[in-house]
């Protein structure tokens, strides 16, 4: 039995692109907007390897390898992939932002009623979960790394504007996720009297 990690990752990317992208645009899935965890996981399937493994880089279009381009042909061409990822990430940030412009970390479909036949209210589905906080930290760090490198390779004004907007939203989400993680594990000690 041969283990081919590169081919396995390319197969995952191809399946993810086939499921999530149509003509370079992120398509809404069954859980879109309902669970920030599932939406972040979907984007991390692409972005995490692309920012951590040099052979899978997407932030320098001139160095993107052919097999990577074949796997991601639904996301776009060599020059289209980075702007299309920026658009997908921006869509994620907007979808998971509340009416008060603060990031949301809803668990969505992760919540189930404790009793058979019970229901989970919309307010309960909107509760933040630790998984979402931790996924958001990883996604935001990968996004910021991607933007830092890609910004130096493009001169298109509309893309530079989109990068600036996404960077601001990503910084806000990263801060909110880190604060929420801290609050999730903080213990306040008080006297019993």
mmCIF file of C-alpha atoms in Angstrom:
data_model
loop_
_atom_site.group_PDB
_atom_site.id
_atom_site.type_symbol
_atom_site.label_atom_id
_atom_site.label_comp_id
_atom_site.label_asym_id
_atom_site.label_seq_id
_atom_site.Cartn_x
_atom_site.Cartn_y
_atom_site.Cartn_z
ATOM 1 C CA UNK A 1 0.000 0.000 0.000
ATOM 2 C CA UNK A 2 1.394 3.378 -0.985
ATOM 3 C CA UNK A 3 0.595 6.516 0.918
ATOM 4 C CA UNK A 4 0.350 9.547 -1.338
ATOM 5 C CA UNK A 5 -0.381 12.540 0.893
ATOM 6 C CA UNK A 6 -0.017 15.070 -1.919
ATOM 7 C CA UNK A 7 -2.513 13.237 -4.107
ATOM 8 C CA UNK A 8 -4.903 12.773 -1.177
ATOM 9 C CA UNK A 9 -4.862 16.493 -0.456
ATOM 10 C CA UNK A 10 -5.380 17.318 -4.130
ATOM 11 C CA UNK A 11 -8.339 14.897 -4.192
ATOM 12 C CA UNK A 12 -9.820 16.627 -1.134
ATOM 13 C CA UNK A 13 -9.320 20.027 -2.758
ATOM 14 C CA UNK A 14 -10.932 18.845 -5.982
ATOM 15 C CA UNK A 15 -13.953 17.437 -4.123
ATOM 16 C CA UNK A 16 -14.245 20.582 -2.015
ATOM 17 C CA UNK A 17 -14.034 22.807 -5.098
ATOM 18 C CA UNK A 18 -16.620 20.683 -6.906
ATOM 19 C CA UNK A 19 -18.984 20.878 -3.925
ATOM 20 C CA UNK A 20 -18.432 24.499 -2.910
ATOM 21 C CA UNK A 21 -17.581 26.516 -6.026
ATOM 22 C CA UNK A 22 -19.335 27.163 -9.302
ATOM 23 C CA UNK A 23 -17.513 29.223 -11.901
ATOM 24 C CA UNK A 24 -15.212 30.690 -9.247
ATOM 25 C CA UNK A 25 -17.969 31.718 -6.855
ATOM 26 C CA UNK A 26 -18.648 30.139 -3.484
ATOM 27 C CA UNK A 27 -22.032 28.414 -3.575
ATOM 28 C CA UNK A 28 -24.246 28.207 -0.556
ATOM 29 C CA UNK A 29 -24.365 24.824 1.113
ATOM 30 C CA UNK A 30 -26.951 23.258 3.397
ATOM 31 C CA UNK A 31 -25.312 24.730 6.493
ATOM 32 C CA UNK A 32 -24.260 28.122 5.122
ATOM 33 C CA UNK A 33 -25.039 30.849 7.570
ATOM 34 C CA UNK A 34 -26.386 28.390 10.116
ATOM 35 C CA UNK A 35 -23.080 27.223 11.534
ATOM 36 C CA UNK A 36 -19.941 29.299 11.550
ATOM 37 C CA UNK A 37 -18.048 26.121 12.472
ATOM 38 C CA UNK A 38 -19.042 24.242 9.312
ATOM 39 C CA UNK A 39 -18.504 27.297 7.117
ATOM 40 C CA UNK A 40 -15.035 27.918 8.603
ATOM 41 C CA UNK A 41 -14.081 24.250 8.231
ATOM 42 C CA UNK A 42 -15.040 24.353 4.574
ATOM 43 C CA UNK A 43 -12.788 27.362 3.904
ATOM 44 C CA UNK A 44 -9.965 25.956 6.012
ATOM 45 C CA UNK A 45 -9.883 22.862 3.787
ATOM 46 C CA UNK A 46 -8.404 25.140 1.136
ATOM 47 C CA UNK A 47 -6.706 27.890 3.046
ATOM 48 C CA UNK A 48 -4.819 26.017 5.768
ATOM 49 C CA UNK A 49 -2.707 23.802 3.467
ATOM 50 C CA UNK A 50 -2.269 26.742 1.086
ATOM 51 C CA UNK A 51 -0.650 28.813 3.828
ATOM 52 C CA UNK A 52 1.268 26.059 5.621
ATOM 53 C CA UNK A 53 2.677 23.872 2.828
ATOM 54 C CA UNK A 54 4.838 25.706 0.259
ATOM 55 C CA UNK A 55 3.965 23.269 -2.556
ATOM 56 C CA UNK A 56 0.276 24.186 -2.195
ATOM 57 C CA UNK A 57 0.626 27.973 -2.073
ATOM 58 C CA UNK A 58 -2.163 29.949 -3.691
ATOM 59 C CA UNK A 59 -1.027 33.440 -2.669
ATOM 60 C CA UNK A 60 1.668 33.659 -5.358
ATOM 61 C CA UNK A 61 -0.117 32.887 -8.647
ATOM 62 C CA UNK A 62 3.129 32.632 -10.631
ATOM 63 C CA UNK A 63 4.306 29.710 -8.493
ATOM 64 C CA UNK A 64 1.046 27.738 -8.280
ATOM 65 C CA UNK A 65 1.719 24.225 -9.523
ATOM 66 C CA UNK A 66 -0.189 22.621 -12.399
ATOM 67 C CA UNK A 67 -1.718 19.751 -10.429
ATOM 68 C CA UNK A 68 -2.996 22.277 -7.875
ATOM 69 C CA UNK A 69 -4.576 24.311 -10.681
ATOM 70 C CA UNK A 70 -6.220 21.182 -12.104
ATOM 71 C CA UNK A 71 -7.660 20.282 -8.695
ATOM 72 C CA UNK A 72 -9.016 23.801 -8.202
ATOM 73 C CA UNK A 73 -10.264 24.501 -11.724
ATOM 74 C CA UNK A 74 -13.787 25.152 -10.339
ATOM 75 C CA UNK A 75 -12.353 27.905 -8.135
ATOM 76 C CA UNK A 76 -10.739 29.659 -11.094
ATOM 77 C CA UNK A 77 -7.605 29.986 -13.152
ATOM 78 C CA UNK A 78 -4.137 30.734 -11.811
ATOM 79 C CA UNK A 79 -4.856 34.473 -11.608
ATOM 80 C CA UNK A 80 -8.502 34.098 -10.539
ATOM 81 C CA UNK A 81 -8.047 31.775 -7.551
ATOM 82 C CA UNK A 82 -6.692 34.365 -5.060
ATOM 83 C CA UNK A 83 -9.386 37.016 -5.760
ATOM 84 C CA UNK A 84 -12.074 34.315 -5.697
ATOM 85 C CA UNK A 85 -10.797 33.109 -2.312
ATOM 86 C CA UNK A 86 -10.863 36.702 -1.070
ATOM 87 C CA UNK A 87 -14.485 36.972 -2.219
ATOM 88 C CA UNK A 88 -15.367 33.672 -0.490
ATOM 89 C CA UNK A 89 -13.670 34.747 2.745
ATOM 90 C CA UNK A 90 -15.395 38.132 2.611
ATOM 91 C CA UNK A 91 -18.726 36.358 2.143
ATOM 92 C CA UNK A 92 -17.970 34.228 5.229
ATOM 93 C CA UNK A 93 -17.079 37.296 7.298
ATOM 94 C CA UNK A 94 -20.278 39.103 6.260
ATOM 95 C CA UNK A 95 -22.479 36.061 6.834
ATOM 96 C CA UNK A 96 -21.135 35.629 10.350
ATOM 97 C CA UNK A 97 -21.421 39.244 11.444
ATOM 98 C CA UNK A 98 -24.324 40.406 13.586
ATOM 99 C CA UNK A 99 -26.564 43.407 13.071
ATOM 100 C CA UNK A 100 -24.305 45.367 15.432
ATOM 101 C CA UNK A 101 -21.299 44.673 13.151
ATOM 102 C CA UNK A 102 -19.697 42.304 15.656
ATOM 103 C CA UNK A 103 -18.596 38.788 14.626
ATOM 104 C CA UNK A 104 -20.920 35.896 15.475
ATOM 105 C CA UNK A 105 -19.863 32.348 16.308
ATOM 106 C CA UNK A 106 -23.111 30.400 16.066
ATOM 107 C CA UNK A 107 -23.185 26.647 16.500
ATOM 108 C CA UNK A 108 -26.262 26.334 14.277
ATOM 109 C CA UNK A 109 -27.027 22.737 13.379
ATOM 110 C CA UNK A 110 -24.568 21.481 16.013
ATOM 111 C CA UNK A 111 -27.300 21.990 18.602
ATOM 112 C CA UNK A 112 -29.872 19.232 19.117
ATOM 113 C CA UNK A 113 -32.847 19.122 21.486
ATOM 114 C CA UNK A 114 -32.277 17.064 24.621
ATOM 115 C CA UNK A 115 -35.710 15.471 24.377
ATOM 116 C CA UNK A 116 -37.028 13.500 21.396
ATOM 117 C CA UNK A 117 -39.418 15.611 19.372
ATOM 118 C CA UNK A 118 -38.115 18.821 20.944
ATOM 119 C CA UNK A 119 -36.999 21.833 18.978
ATOM 120 C CA UNK A 120 -34.090 24.210 19.169
ATOM 121 C CA UNK A 121 -35.050 27.865 18.906
ATOM 122 C CA UNK A 122 -33.361 30.336 16.566
ATOM 123 C CA UNK A 123 -31.844 32.124 19.581
ATOM 124 C CA UNK A 124 -30.356 28.858 20.837
ATOM 125 C CA UNK A 125 -28.865 28.094 17.413
ATOM 126 C CA UNK A 126 -27.184 31.512 17.469
ATOM 127 C CA UNK A 127 -25.227 30.751 20.658
ATOM 128 C CA UNK A 128 -21.466 30.840 20.242
ATOM 129 C CA UNK A 129 -19.496 27.626 20.671
ATOM 130 C CA UNK A 130 -15.849 26.997 21.542
ATOM 131 C CA UNK A 131 -15.332 25.070 18.288
ATOM 132 C CA UNK A 132 -16.284 28.182 16.355
ATOM 133 C CA UNK A 133 -13.904 30.354 18.361
ATOM 134 C CA UNK A 134 -10.968 28.009 17.788
ATOM 135 C CA UNK A 135 -11.798 27.468 14.094
ATOM 136 C CA UNK A 136 -12.045 31.222 13.658
ATOM 137 C CA UNK A 137 -8.608 31.771 15.183
ATOM 138 C CA UNK A 138 -7.095 29.266 12.751
ATOM 139 C CA UNK A 139 -9.043 30.633 9.773
ATOM 140 C CA UNK A 140 -8.185 34.245 10.609
ATOM 141 C CA UNK A 141 -4.473 33.538 11.003
ATOM 142 C CA UNK A 142 -4.431 31.630 7.704
ATOM 143 C CA UNK A 143 -6.369 34.455 6.024
ATOM 144 C CA UNK A 144 -4.013 37.143 7.309
ATOM 145 C CA UNK A 145 -0.986 35.140 6.142
ATOM 146 C CA UNK A 146 -2.567 34.633 2.727
ATOM 147 C CA UNK A 147 -3.420 38.335 2.386
ATOM 148 C CA UNK A 148 0.045 39.465 3.477
ATOM 149 C CA UNK A 149 1.751 37.516 0.704
ATOM 150 C CA UNK A 150 -0.869 38.011 -2.014
ATOM 151 C CA UNK A 151 -1.071 41.770 -1.485
ATOM 152 C CA UNK A 152 2.507 42.080 -2.720
ATOM 153 C CA UNK A 153 1.743 40.261 -5.972
ATOM 154 C CA UNK A 154 -1.235 42.265 -7.233
ATOM 155 C CA UNK A 155 -1.674 45.845 -8.378
ATOM 156 C CA UNK A 156 -5.370 45.711 -9.260
ATOM 157 C CA UNK A 157 -7.105 48.519 -7.302
ATOM 158 C CA UNK A 158 -10.362 46.603 -6.759
ATOM 159 C CA UNK A 159 -8.460 43.614 -5.371
ATOM 160 C CA UNK A 160 -6.331 45.818 -3.091
ATOM 161 C CA UNK A 161 -9.535 47.422 -1.775
ATOM 162 C CA UNK A 162 -11.073 43.980 -1.162
ATOM 163 C CA UNK A 163 -7.886 42.904 0.640
ATOM 164 C CA UNK A 164 -8.037 45.948 2.943
ATOM 165 C CA UNK A 165 -11.704 45.323 3.774
ATOM 166 C CA UNK A 166 -11.135 41.613 4.386
ATOM 167 C CA UNK A 167 -8.082 42.312 6.551
ATOM 168 C CA UNK A 168 -10.126 44.646 8.766
ATOM 169 C CA UNK A 169 -12.983 42.135 9.114
ATOM 170 C CA UNK A 170 -10.492 39.327 9.776
ATOM 171 C CA UNK A 171 -8.696 41.308 12.487
ATOM 172 C CA UNK A 172 -12.050 42.054 14.151
ATOM 173 C CA UNK A 173 -13.062 38.384 14.020
ATOM 174 C CA UNK A 174 -9.665 37.217 15.299
ATOM 175 C CA UNK A 175 -9.849 39.584 18.268
ATOM 176 C CA UNK A 176 -13.424 38.557 19.084
ATOM 177 C CA UNK A 177 -12.573 34.850 18.791
ATOM 178 C CA UNK A 178 -9.538 35.158 21.073
ATOM 179 C CA UNK A 179 -11.494 37.129 23.682
ATOM 180 C CA UNK A 180 -14.344 34.599 23.511
ATOM 181 C CA UNK A 181 -11.913 31.695 23.935
ATOM 182 C CA UNK A 182 -10.417 33.384 26.963
ATOM 183 C CA UNK A 183 -13.863 33.965 28.461
ATOM 184 C CA UNK A 184 -14.857 30.362 27.776
ATOM 185 C CA UNK A 185 -12.102 29.038 30.005
ATOM 186 C CA UNK A 186 -11.820 31.764 32.637
ATOM 187 C CA UNK A 187 -12.766 30.802 36.167
ATOM 188 C CA UNK A 188 -13.828 33.393 38.699
ATOM 189 C CA UNK A 189 -13.138 32.409 42.289
ATOM 190 C CA UNK A 190 -15.352 33.825 45.008
ATOM 191 C CA UNK A 191 -15.756 33.339 48.738
ATOM 192 C CA UNK A 192 -18.559 31.099 49.902
ATOM 193 C CA UNK A 193 -19.664 33.639 52.512
#
